[in-house]
Amino acid sequence: MQRYFIHEPIKDDQSFRIKGEDFHHLSRVMRMKAGDHFYAVFSDRQNQTALAVLDEISSDCARATVVKWIRDEKELPIQVTVASGLPKGDKLELIIQKGTELGASSFLPFMAERSIVKWDEKKMHKKVVRWEKIAKEAAEQSQRTVIPEIYEPVSIEKLCEMADRYTWKLFAYEEAAKEGEHRQFYETLKNVKQKDTLLIAFGPEGGFSQEEASLLSEKGFIPCGLGPRILRTETAPLYALSAISYHFELMR
Amino acid sequence: MQRYFIHEPIKDDQSFRIKGEDFHHLSRVMRMKAGDHFYAVFSDRQNQTALAVLDEISSDCARATVVKWIRDEKELPIQVTVASGLPKGDKLELIIQKGTELGASSFLPFMAERSIVKWDEKKMHKKVVRWEKIAKEAAEQSQRTVIPEIYEPVSIEKLCEMADRYTWKLFAYEEAAKEGEHRQFYETLKNVKQKDTLLIAFGPEGGFSQEEASLLSEKGFIPCGLGPRILRTETAPLYALSAISYHFELMR
């Protein structure tokens, strides 16, 4: 059954409207009619999804009523932010699409020393809008109850500043992995508690420079290895998110 | 430093030749000369990599000598075969590229009931050659010591037959996940021993049909859920491989 993320307020816990793109999708693409059912997800109701019925369709919006609330635990028990050093081409799109399926709660791109792509202020807004669209579609497809937030790209200094509000800060460091470091990631996850926030930073192609690694360590980020094989910049976040899901959702 | 997988025999544990595409890459692309060093990986020497020096370049081959053998544990301690129901477009390429980085030892595509792509015998060989090339490049890039094997696509009946030689057989089943199944994958990994072989089957877009799920269960495959979110057909194998690496390489 179709799922929509509803941004309109809900009245008396039961009636709401659908406007904009979702209205277009519902009326034109799905050709739904009064009486048809769908799932509605509200941003302020994590872990709950509404089975809803369509009451009325007008020219620019639809009205619907909640039939029943369903308990729907689709979210990781911890909040994970993926901070990616801006990679080449459309790799960040892959990270956002797959990372959303795998449960990330936000994505924070940053300009790393070895980022080839130079960030263009003018193109920024357009890119972020596209990334938000990818996250929304992946959230719907994977049946999540939250759409991950996409931040505008920041400098590594700003990243360090923003990281202060997280319970845990990690960075994937190839040099650590080469020296056989393999315990930090697991040791950290063992200490993470439900509802903790975790930020994990990944370098772009070529990884973090030594200066960046020193800066991150200084700011309290723990360097960790993600196994003995060298993972591409877009594969490492998917590894980390899968491992986090395995640890908290399958091993429990 | 450049890495090559050497298919020529090695003499007296120290001298070998490089021919074909790798020779072309070494002499034309990298413009290496006598005296230059590189890493050489031999298919019969798992967990060992040779630091080698180039002795001589002729018109169609190069001769090189091993300077020293380096212990190089890059392979997962268990052998994992990813069996994918043939997906649409070039998704299998993504599965093979990322799956190789994540340590899979072979890929076995099969024709599933819901596979949209119909398998064309004539195009088969060309596709397999392409997949092999992707696996080789990803193995080099991730610094593995083994290139994963790619099987030609088979029927699901043949898959069941081939699965008999594996220590463990699993299949990712969305219906199991929906019913809250989340222990089987972890319970299985807890019982897997070093050098065991594990086959894990994934459905195409739309998943396994009920008949296929019944057949797989009958043949001894264990149905398992991979968490509460619905993963795309190309994401599920990456999740499973990451979790396997986390379990055996980081949690140890």
Short mmCIF file of C-alpha atoms in Angstrom, two decimals:
data_model
loop_
_atom_site.label_atom_id
_atom_site.label_comp_id
_atom_site.label_asym_id
_atom_site.label_seq_id
_atom_site.Cartn_x
_atom_site.Cartn_y
_atom_site.Cartn_z
CA MET A 1 0.00 0.00 0.00
CA GLN A 2 1.19 3.53 -0.77
CA ARG A 3 2.86 5.52 2.03
CA TYR A 4 2.97 9.29 2.35
CA PHE A 5 4.87 11.51 4.74
CA ILE A 6 2.36 14.13 5.85
CA HIS A 7 3.58 17.63 6.68
CA GLU A 8 0.15 19.13 7.39
CA PRO A 9 -1.05 19.25 11.01
CA ILE A 10 -3.46 16.57 12.13
CA LYS A 11 -6.76 17.58 13.80
CA ASP A 12 -8.23 15.76 16.81
CA ASP A 13 -5.78 12.95 16.16
CA GLN A 14 -7.71 11.93 13.09
CA SER A 15 -8.21 14.20 10.10
CA PHE A 16 -5.62 15.78 7.85
CA ARG A 17 -4.98 17.20 4.39
CA ILE A 18 -2.57 16.22 1.61
CA LYS A 19 -1.22 18.96 -0.62
CA GLY A 20 1.57 19.65 -3.10
CA GLU A 21 3.59 16.87 -4.70
CA ASP A 22 2.03 14.11 -2.62
CA PHE A 23 -1.43 15.32 -3.63
CA HIS A 24 -0.33 15.20 -7.27
CA HIS A 25 1.09 11.69 -6.80
CA LEU A 26 -2.02 10.43 -5.02
CA SER A 27 -4.56 11.93 -7.44
CA ARG A 28 -2.74 11.77 -10.78
CA VAL A 29 -0.16 9.00 -10.51
CA MET A 30 -2.01 6.58 -8.21
CA ARG A 31 -5.49 7.79 -9.34
CA MET A 32 -6.84 7.20 -5.86
CA LYS A 33 -10.50 7.90 -5.11
CA ALA A 34 -12.60 8.62 -2.01
CA GLY A 35 -12.75 5.42 0.03
CA ASP A 36 -9.25 4.25 -0.94
CA HIS A 37 -6.77 3.42 1.83
CA PHE A 38 -3.11 4.33 2.28
CA TYR A 39 -0.48 4.68 5.01
CA ALA A 40 0.25 8.12 6.43
CA VAL A 41 3.40 8.90 8.40
CA PHE A 42 3.58 12.05 10.52
CA SER A 43 6.91 13.63 11.37
CA ASP A 44 5.98 14.13 15.03
CA ARG A 45 4.85 10.53 15.55
CA GLN A 46 7.91 8.35 15.39
CA ASN A 47 7.23 4.60 15.55
CA GLN A 48 3.56 5.07 14.65
CA THR A 49 1.97 4.88 11.22
CA ALA A 50 -1.67 5.64 10.41
CA LEU A 51 -3.83 3.51 8.18
CA ALA A 52 -5.91 6.26 6.52
CA VAL A 53 -8.91 6.51 4.23
CA LEU A 54 -9.37 9.18 1.59
CA ASP A 55 -12.52 11.25 2.20
CA GLU A 56 -12.56 13.83 -0.54
CA ILE A 57 -10.42 15.04 -3.43
CA SER A 58 -10.65 18.66 -4.61
CA SER A 59 -8.65 20.42 -7.30
CA ASP A 60 -5.56 21.10 -5.19
CA CYS A 61 -5.81 19.02 -2.05
CA ALA A 62 -7.26 15.89 -0.50
CA ARG A 63 -8.82 15.27 2.90
CA ALA A 64 -8.31 12.02 4.77
CA THR A 65 -9.13 10.37 8.11
CA VAL A 66 -7.10 8.01 10.25
CA VAL A 67 -8.72 4.57 10.46
CA LYS A 68 -6.25 3.26 13.01
CA TRP A 69 -2.78 3.86 14.42
CA ILE A 70 -0.28 1.05 13.91
CA ARG A 71 2.84 0.55 16.03
CA ASP A 72 5.67 0.64 13.52
CA GLU A 73 9.23 0.36 14.85
CA LYS A 74 11.29 1.02 11.79
CA GLU A 75 13.86 3.42 13.22
CA LEU A 76 17.32 2.53 14.57
CA PRO A 77 17.33 2.80 18.37
CA ILE A 78 20.21 5.30 18.12
CA GLN A 79 20.46 8.41 15.97
CA VAL A 80 23.27 8.14 13.45
CA THR A 81 24.59 11.08 11.43
CA VAL A 82 26.76 10.25 8.43
CA ALA A 83 29.31 13.02 7.75
CA SER A 84 30.83 12.47 4.29
CA GLY A 85 33.84 14.28 2.86
CA LEU A 86 32.36 15.54 -0.43
CA PRO A 87 33.04 12.75 -2.95
CA LYS A 88 33.22 12.89 -6.76
CA GLY A 89 30.26 12.62 -9.14
CA ASP A 90 26.98 11.33 -7.79
CA LYS A 91 28.45 9.14 -5.04
CA LEU A 92 26.76 11.19 -2.32
CA GLU A 93 23.43 10.31 -3.93
CA LEU A 94 24.23 6.62 -3.47
CA ILE A 95 25.30 7.26 0.14
CA ILE A 96 22.04 9.11 0.86
CA GLN A 97 19.79 6.60 -0.89
CA LYS A 98 21.34 3.47 0.65
CA GLY A 99 22.14 5.20 3.96
CA THR A 100 18.46 6.12 4.30
CA GLU A 101 17.41 2.52 3.70
CA LEU A 102 19.94 1.48 6.34
CA GLY A 103 18.51 3.86 8.95
CA ALA A 104 20.70 7.01 9.08
CA SER A 105 18.96 9.95 10.74
CA SER A 106 20.91 12.68 8.97
CA PHE A 107 23.62 13.41 6.42
CA LEU A 108 26.20 16.12 6.87
CA PRO A 109 28.51 16.64 3.87
CA PHE A 110 31.74 18.52 4.46
CA MET A 111 34.58 19.87 2.35
CA ALA A 112 37.64 17.73 2.98
CA GLU A 113 41.20 18.51 1.95
CA ARG A 114 41.16 15.74 -0.65
CA SER A 115 37.65 16.52 -1.97
CA ILE A 116 38.05 16.97 -5.73
CA VAL A 117 34.67 18.65 -6.12
CA LYS A 118 34.87 22.29 -5.23
CA TRP A 119 31.74 23.52 -3.61
CA ASP A 120 29.80 26.09 -5.57
CA GLU A 121 27.53 28.26 -3.39
CA LYS A 122 25.17 28.87 -6.29
CA LYS A 123 24.66 25.19 -7.02
CA MET A 124 24.39 24.36 -3.34
CA HIS A 125 20.71 24.87 -2.85
CA LYS A 126 19.80 22.87 -5.95
CA LYS A 127 21.97 19.95 -4.86
CA VAL A 128 20.56 19.92 -1.34
CA VAL A 129 16.99 19.92 -2.73
CA ARG A 130 17.89 16.92 -4.90
CA TRP A 131 19.46 15.07 -1.95
CA GLU A 132 16.35 15.75 0.13
CA LYS A 133 14.19 14.27 -2.60
CA ILE A 134 16.37 11.13 -2.72
CA ALA A 135 16.15 10.77 1.07
CA LYS A 136 12.36 11.18 1.03
CA GLU A 137 11.87 8.57 -1.70
CA ALA A 138 14.24 6.11 -0.01
CA ALA A 139 12.47 6.65 3.33
CA GLU A 140 9.11 5.86 1.70
CA GLN A 141 10.47 2.85 -0.14
CA SER A 142 12.15 1.37 2.94
CA GLN A 143 9.00 2.11 5.01
CA ARG A 144 10.69 4.36 7.50
CA THR A 145 8.74 6.68 9.78
CA VAL A 146 11.29 9.51 9.59
CA ILE A 147 12.86 11.28 6.59
CA PRO A 148 16.57 11.87 7.27
CA GLU A 149 17.68 15.48 7.45
CA ILE A 150 20.22 16.74 4.90
CA TYR A 151 22.57 19.51 6.02
CA GLU A 152 24.19 21.96 3.67
CA PRO A 153 27.91 21.21 3.21
CA VAL A 154 30.19 22.69 5.87
CA SER A 155 33.92 23.09 6.46
CA ILE A 156 35.73 20.51 8.61
CA GLU A 157 36.10 23.15 11.35
CA LYS A 158 32.34 23.68 11.35
CA LEU A 159 31.85 19.91 11.38
CA CYS A 160 33.97 19.69 14.55
CA GLU A 161 31.88 22.44 16.13
CA MET A 162 28.57 20.79 15.21
CA ALA A 163 29.88 17.43 16.49
CA ASP A 164 29.94 18.78 20.05
CA ARG A 165 26.26 18.09 20.53
CA TYR A 166 26.64 14.35 19.81
CA THR A 167 27.05 11.67 22.49
CA TRP A 168 29.62 9.82 20.34
CA LYS A 169 31.99 10.97 17.61
CA LEU A 170 33.92 8.56 15.38
CA PHE A 171 35.88 8.78 12.16
CA ALA A 172 36.75 5.95 9.80
CA TYR A 173 40.50 6.01 9.36
CA GLU A 174 42.28 3.82 6.84
CA GLU A 175 45.64 4.30 8.54
CA ALA A 176 44.14 2.93 11.76
CA ALA A 177 42.81 -0.08 9.85
CA LYS A 178 46.23 -0.66 8.24
CA GLU A 179 47.82 -0.83 11.65
CA GLY A 180 45.36 -3.55 12.56
CA GLU A 181 42.96 -1.39 14.62
CA HIS A 182 39.71 -3.32 14.72
CA ARG A 183 38.26 -2.93 18.23
CA GLN A 184 37.24 0.74 18.50
CA PHE A 185 34.06 0.55 16.50
CA TYR A 186 32.74 -2.47 18.41
CA GLU A 187 33.93 -1.10 21.77
CA THR A 188 32.06 2.15 21.08
CA LEU A 189 28.82 0.42 20.03
CA LYS A 190 28.95 -1.67 23.22
CA ASN A 191 28.82 1.54 25.25
CA VAL A 192 26.17 3.35 23.21
CA LYS A 193 22.77 3.52 24.86
CA GLN A 194 19.28 3.80 23.33
CA LYS A 195 18.55 7.31 22.04
CA ASP A 196 22.25 8.29 22.11
CA THR A 197 23.45 10.28 19.12
CA LEU A 198 26.42 9.11 17.08
CA LEU A 199 28.28 11.07 14.40
CA ILE A 200 30.59 9.14 12.13
CA ALA A 201 32.81 10.94 9.63
CA PHE A 202 34.21 9.43 6.42
CA GLY A 203 36.93 10.86 4.17
CA PRO A 204 36.43 11.49 0.44
CA GLU A 205 38.37 9.47 -2.18
CA GLY A 206 41.93 9.22 -0.84
CA GLY A 207 40.72 9.48 2.76
CA PHE A 208 41.55 12.03 5.44
CA SER A 209 44.85 13.90 5.33
CA GLN A 210 47.11 13.54 8.35
CA GLU A 211 46.25 17.11 9.41
CA GLU A 212 42.53 16.36 9.28
CA ALA A 213 43.02 13.15 11.26
CA SER A 214 44.97 15.09 13.90
CA LEU A 215 42.29 17.79 14.06
CA LEU A 216 39.48 15.23 14.43
CA SER A 217 41.38 13.33 17.15
CA GLU A 218 42.05 16.59 18.98
CA LYS A 219 38.35 17.40 18.87
CA GLY A 220 37.47 14.08 20.49
CA PHE A 221 36.62 11.96 17.45
CA ILE A 222 37.70 8.32 17.93
CA PRO A 223 39.58 6.86 14.91
CA CYS A 224 38.30 3.44 13.92
CA GLY A 225 39.04 0.76 11.36
CA LEU A 226 36.23 -0.95 9.47
CA GLY A 227 37.96 -4.23 8.70
CA PRO A 228 41.04 -5.23 6.71
CA ARG A 229 39.82 -4.39 3.20
CA ILE A 230 40.04 -0.90 1.75
CA LEU A 231 36.46 0.35 1.30
CA ARG A 232 35.53 3.05 -1.17
CA THR A 233 34.28 6.35 0.19
CA GLU A 234 30.67 5.42 -0.63
CA THR A 235 30.92 1.87 0.75
CA ALA A 236 32.30 2.72 4.21
CA PRO A 237 29.15 4.51 5.50
CA LEU A 238 26.97 1.60 4.31
CA TYR A 239 29.25 -0.81 6.17
CA ALA A 240 29.02 1.26 9.37
CA LEU A 241 25.22 1.61 9.20
CA SER A 242 24.74 -2.11 8.47
CA ALA A 243 27.00 -3.01 11.40
CA ILE A 244 25.06 -0.62 13.67
CA SER A 245 21.76 -2.19 12.60
CA TYR A 246 23.18 -5.69 13.12
CA HIS A 247 24.45 -4.74 16.56
CA PHE A 248 21.27 -3.03 17.81
CA GLU A 249 18.49 -4.70 15.83
CA LEU A 250 19.58 -8.29 15.15
CA MET A 251 21.92 -9.13 18.05
CA ARG A 252 19.52 -7.89 20.71
CA MET B 1 51.72 0.99 -4.79
CA GLN B 2 50.18 -0.86 -7.74
CA ARG B 3 48.83 -4.39 -7.15
CA TYR B 4 48.51 -7.14 -9.75
CA PHE B 5 46.88 -10.55 -9.55
CA ILE B 6 49.37 -12.91 -11.21
CA HIS B 7 48.04 -15.92 -13.07
CA GLU B 8 51.42 -17.18 -14.32
CA PRO B 9 53.22 -19.87 -12.30
CA ILE B 10 55.96 -18.75 -9.94
CA LYS B 11 59.41 -20.42 -10.17
CA ASP B 12 61.49 -21.36 -7.12
CA ASP B 13 59.17 -19.21 -5.02
CA GLN B 14 60.63 -16.07 -6.53
CA SER B 15 60.48 -15.30 -10.25
CA PHE B 16 57.41 -14.86 -12.44
CA ARG B 17 56.12 -13.25 -15.62
CA ILE B 18 53.36 -10.73 -16.29
CA LYS B 19 51.44 -10.98 -19.55
CA GLY B 20 48.25 -9.81 -21.23
CA GLU B 21 46.19 -6.94 -19.83
CA ASP B 22 48.27 -6.54 -16.70
CA PHE B 23 51.41 -6.32 -18.80
CA HIS B 24 49.74 -3.63 -20.87
CA HIS B 25 48.67 -1.76 -17.73
CA LEU B 26 52.12 -2.02 -16.15
CA SER B 27 54.12 -0.98 -19.22
CA ARG B 28 51.76 1.46 -20.98
CA VAL B 29 49.48 2.91 -18.31
CA MET B 30 51.87 2.93 -15.35
CA ARG B 31 55.01 3.24 -17.53
CA MET B 32 56.98 1.12 -15.08
CA LYS B 33 60.65 0.38 -15.71
CA ALA B 34 63.18 -2.23 -14.58
CA GLY B 35 63.90 -1.59 -10.90
CA ASP B 36 60.35 -0.39 -10.08
CA HIS B 37 58.46 -2.13 -7.28
CA PHE B 38 54.85 -3.34 -7.07
CA TYR B 39 52.68 -5.81 -5.15
CA ALA B 40 51.96 -9.20 -6.68
CA VAL B 41 49.14 -11.43 -5.48
CA PHE B 42 49.08 -15.11 -6.45
CA SER B 43 45.84 -17.05 -6.54
CA ASP B 44 47.33 -20.05 -4.70
CA ARG B 45 48.79 -17.97 -1.86
CA GLN B 46 45.91 -16.65 0.16
CA ASN B 47 46.87 -14.23 2.94
CA GLN B 48 50.31 -13.58 1.42
CA THR B 49 51.30 -10.77 -0.91
CA ALA B 50 54.70 -10.39 -2.60
CA LEU B 51 56.59 -7.14 -2.79
CA ALA B 52 58.18 -7.57 -6.23
CA VAL B 53 60.73 -5.79 -8.39
CA LEU B 54 60.55 -5.53 -12.16
CA ASP B 55 63.61 -7.11 -13.82
CA GLU B 56 62.99 -6.76 -17.53
CA ILE B 57 60.32 -5.57 -19.95
CA SER B 58 60.11 -7.06 -23.44
CA SER B 59 57.56 -6.37 -26.16
CA ASP B 60 54.84 -8.65 -24.81
CA CYS B 61 55.74 -9.60 -21.28
CA ALA B 62 57.65 -8.55 -18.17
CA ARG B 63 59.78 -10.56 -15.77
CA ALA B 64 59.84 -9.84 -12.06
CA THR B 65 61.31 -11.21 -8.82
CA VAL B 66 59.83 -11.43 -5.34
CA VAL B 67 61.73 -9.19 -2.89
CA LYS B 68 59.78 -10.41 0.12
CA TRP B 69 56.56 -12.12 1.14
CA ILE B 70 54.24 -10.08 3.32
CA ARG B 71 51.57 -11.59 5.58
CA ASP B 72 48.37 -10.01 4.34
CA GLU B 73 45.11 -11.07 6.00
CA LYS B 74 42.51 -9.38 3.86
CA GLU B 75 40.04 -12.22 3.45
CA LEU B 76 36.95 -12.90 5.55
CA PRO B 77 37.57 -15.93 7.81
CA ILE B 78 34.50 -17.61 6.26
CA GLN B 79 33.64 -18.09 2.60
CA VAL B 80 30.49 -16.24 1.64
CA THR B 81 28.62 -16.79 -1.62
CA VAL B 82 26.04 -14.17 -2.57
CA ALA B 83 23.20 -15.68 -4.63
CA SER B 84 21.18 -12.87 -6.21
CA GLY B 85 17.86 -13.23 -7.98
CA LEU B 86 18.64 -11.48 -11.27
CA PRO B 87 17.77 -7.81 -10.71
CA LYS B 88 16.94 -5.09 -13.23
CA GLY B 89 19.46 -2.89 -15.06
CA ASP B 90 23.01 -2.82 -13.80
CA LYS B 91 22.21 -3.51 -10.15
CA LEU B 92 24.15 -6.77 -10.21
CA GLU B 93 27.23 -4.73 -11.15
CA LEU B 94 26.81 -2.69 -7.96
CA ILE B 95 26.30 -5.88 -5.92
CA ILE B 96 29.49 -7.40 -7.39
CA GLN B 97 31.61 -4.26 -7.02
CA LYS B 98 30.57 -3.45 -3.45
CA GLY B 99 30.22 -7.12 -2.47
CA THR B 100 33.82 -7.72 -3.55
CA GLU B 101 35.03 -4.81 -1.42
CA LEU B 102 33.05 -6.28 1.47
CA GLY B 103 34.71 -9.68 1.15
CA ALA B 104 32.35 -12.04 -0.75
CA SER B 105 34.11 -15.08 -2.16
CA SER B 106 31.70 -15.73 -5.01
CA PHE B 107 28.55 -14.51 -6.73
CA LEU B 108 25.88 -16.85 -8.04
CA PRO B 109 23.07 -15.11 -9.96
CA PHE B 110 19.84 -17.05 -10.45
CA MET B 111 16.61 -16.60 -12.34
CA ALA B 112 13.87 -15.87 -9.83
CA GLU B 113 10.13 -15.91 -10.46
CA ARG B 114 9.95 -12.12 -10.10
CA SER B 115 13.11 -11.38 -12.13
CA ILE B 116 12.06 -8.91 -14.83
CA VAL B 117 15.20 -9.48 -16.90
CA LYS B 118 14.86 -12.56 -18.99
CA TRP B 119 18.12 -14.38 -19.39
CA ASP B 120 19.52 -14.47 -22.90
CA GLU B 121 21.95 -17.35 -23.47
CA LYS B 122 23.75 -15.42 -26.20
CA LYS B 123 24.40 -12.39 -24.04
CA MET B 124 25.33 -14.55 -21.08
CA HIS B 125 29.01 -14.98 -21.77
CA LYS B 126 29.54 -11.26 -22.40
CA LYS B 127 27.79 -10.30 -19.16
CA VAL B 128 29.78 -12.79 -17.10
CA VAL B 129 33.04 -11.49 -18.60
CA ARG B 130 32.01 -7.96 -17.63
CA TRP B 131 31.11 -9.04 -14.08
CA GLU B 132 34.47 -10.81 -13.77
CA LYS B 133 36.26 -7.62 -14.78
CA ILE B 134 34.31 -5.61 -12.15
CA ALA B 135 35.20 -8.20 -9.48
CA LYS B 136 38.90 -8.14 -10.45
CA GLU B 137 39.09 -4.34 -10.33
CA ALA B 138 37.24 -4.16 -7.02
CA ALA B 139 39.51 -6.87 -5.57
CA GLU B 140 42.59 -4.87 -6.59
CA GLN B 141 41.16 -1.61 -5.30
CA SER B 142 40.16 -3.06 -1.93
CA GLN B 143 43.53 -4.85 -1.69
CA ARG B 144 42.14 -8.33 -1.47
CA THR B 145 44.26 -11.41 -2.08
CA VAL B 146 41.51 -13.34 -3.88
CA ILE B 147 39.32 -12.40 -6.86
CA PRO B 148 35.75 -13.58 -6.24
CA GLU B 149 34.40 -16.18 -8.61
CA ILE B 150 31.38 -15.33 -10.77
CA TYR B 151 29.05 -18.16 -11.73
CA GLU B 152 26.87 -18.15 -14.81
CA PRO B 153 23.20 -17.60 -13.90
CA VAL B 154 21.30 -20.74 -12.92
CA SER B 155 17.69 -21.74 -12.20
CA ILE B 156 16.47 -21.77 -8.60
CA GLU B 157 16.37 -25.59 -8.73
CA LYS B 158 20.03 -25.65 -9.76
CA LEU B 159 20.82 -23.13 -7.00
CA CYS B 160 19.28 -25.53 -4.45
CA GLU B 161 21.39 -28.37 -5.85
CA MET B 162 24.60 -26.33 -5.75
CA ALA B 163 23.81 -25.17 -2.21
CA ASP B 164 24.23 -28.72 -0.91
CA ARG B 165 27.97 -28.33 -0.69
CA TYR B 166 27.78 -25.35 1.69
CA THR B 167 28.02 -25.62 5.47
CA TRP B 168 25.28 -22.99 5.92
CA LYS B 169 22.39 -21.88 3.71
CA LEU B 170 20.30 -18.79 4.38
CA PHE B 171 17.83 -16.67 2.47
CA ALA B 172 16.78 -13.10 3.19
CA TYR B 173 13.01 -13.11 3.51
CA GLU B 174 11.00 -9.92 3.81
CA GLU B 175 7.96 -11.77 5.12
CA ALA B 176 10.07 -13.14 7.98
CA ALA B 177 11.27 -9.61 8.75
CA LYS B 178 7.70 -8.29 8.71
CA GLU B 179 6.71 -10.86 11.31
CA GLY B 180 9.50 -9.53 13.50
CA GLU B 181 12.04 -12.32 12.84
CA HIS B 182 15.42 -10.89 13.79
CA ARG B 183 17.40 -13.66 15.50
CA GLN B 184 18.16 -16.21 12.78
CA PHE B 185 20.98 -14.33 11.09
CA TYR B 186 22.81 -13.67 14.35
CA GLU B 187 22.12 -17.18 15.70
CA THR B 188 23.58 -18.65 12.53
CA LEU B 189 26.71 -16.48 12.58
CA LYS B 190 27.30 -17.48 16.22
CA ASN B 191 27.52 -21.12 15.12
CA VAL B 192 29.63 -20.58 12.00
CA LYS B 193 33.26 -21.68 12.34
CA GLN B 194 36.40 -20.43 10.58
CA LYS B 195 36.63 -21.72 6.99
CA ASP B 196 32.95 -22.73 6.95
CA THR B 197 31.10 -21.91 3.75
CA LEU B 198 27.92 -19.84 3.79
CA LEU B 199 25.50 -19.29 0.93
CA ILE B 200 22.98 -16.49 1.29
CA ALA B 201 20.23 -15.98 -1.28
CA PHE B 202 18.44 -12.70 -2.00
CA GLY B 203 15.31 -12.19 -4.06
CA PRO B 204 15.09 -9.75 -7.02
CA GLU B 205 12.91 -6.62 -6.86
CA GLY B 206 9.67 -7.72 -5.23
CA GLY B 207 11.42 -10.49 -3.30
CA PHE B 208 10.88 -14.24 -3.35
CA SER B 209 7.47 -15.65 -4.25
CA GLN B 210 5.78 -17.83 -1.65
CA GLU B 211 6.53 -20.93 -3.77
CA GLU B 212 10.22 -20.04 -3.92
CA ALA B 213 10.34 -19.43 -0.17
CA SER B 214 8.70 -22.83 0.41
CA LEU B 215 11.16 -24.54 -1.94
CA LEU B 216 14.17 -22.91 -0.28
CA SER B 217 12.91 -23.82 3.21
CA GLU B 218 12.31 -27.40 2.07
CA LYS B 219 15.88 -27.58 0.79
CA GLY B 220 17.26 -26.52 4.16
CA PHE B 221 17.74 -22.78 3.64
CA ILE B 222 17.05 -20.81 6.84
CA PRO B 223 14.79 -17.74 6.32
CA CYS B 224 16.15 -14.64 8.00
CA GLY B 225 15.18 -11.02 8.47
CA LEU B 226 17.76 -8.26 8.04
CA GLY B 227 16.20 -5.64 10.27
CA PRO B 228 12.91 -3.73 10.26
CA ARG B 229 13.45 -1.56 7.18
CA ILE B 230 12.72 -2.83 3.67
CA LEU B 231 16.05 -3.05 1.86
CA ARG B 232 16.35 -2.91 -1.91
CA THR B 233 17.57 -6.02 -3.70
CA GLU B 234 21.06 -4.50 -4.15
CA THR B 235 21.29 -3.21 -0.56
CA ALA B 236 20.45 -6.45 1.26
CA PRO B 237 23.63 -8.37 0.22
CA LEU B 238 25.79 -5.39 1.26
CA TYR B 239 24.06 -5.36 4.64
CA ALA B 240 24.66 -9.09 5.12
CA LEU B 241 28.34 -8.92 4.11
CA SER B 242 28.97 -5.86 6.34
CA ALA B 243 27.33 -7.62 9.29
CA ILE B 244 29.43 -10.75 8.63
CA SER B 245 32.61 -8.67 8.55
CA TYR B 246 31.56 -6.84 11.73
CA HIS B 247 30.84 -10.14 13.47
CA PHE B 248 34.04 -11.96 12.46
CA GLU B 249 36.56 -9.17 11.96
CA LEU B 250 35.63 -6.37 14.38
CA MET B 251 33.89 -8.15 17.26
CA ARG B 252 36.60 -10.79 17.64
#
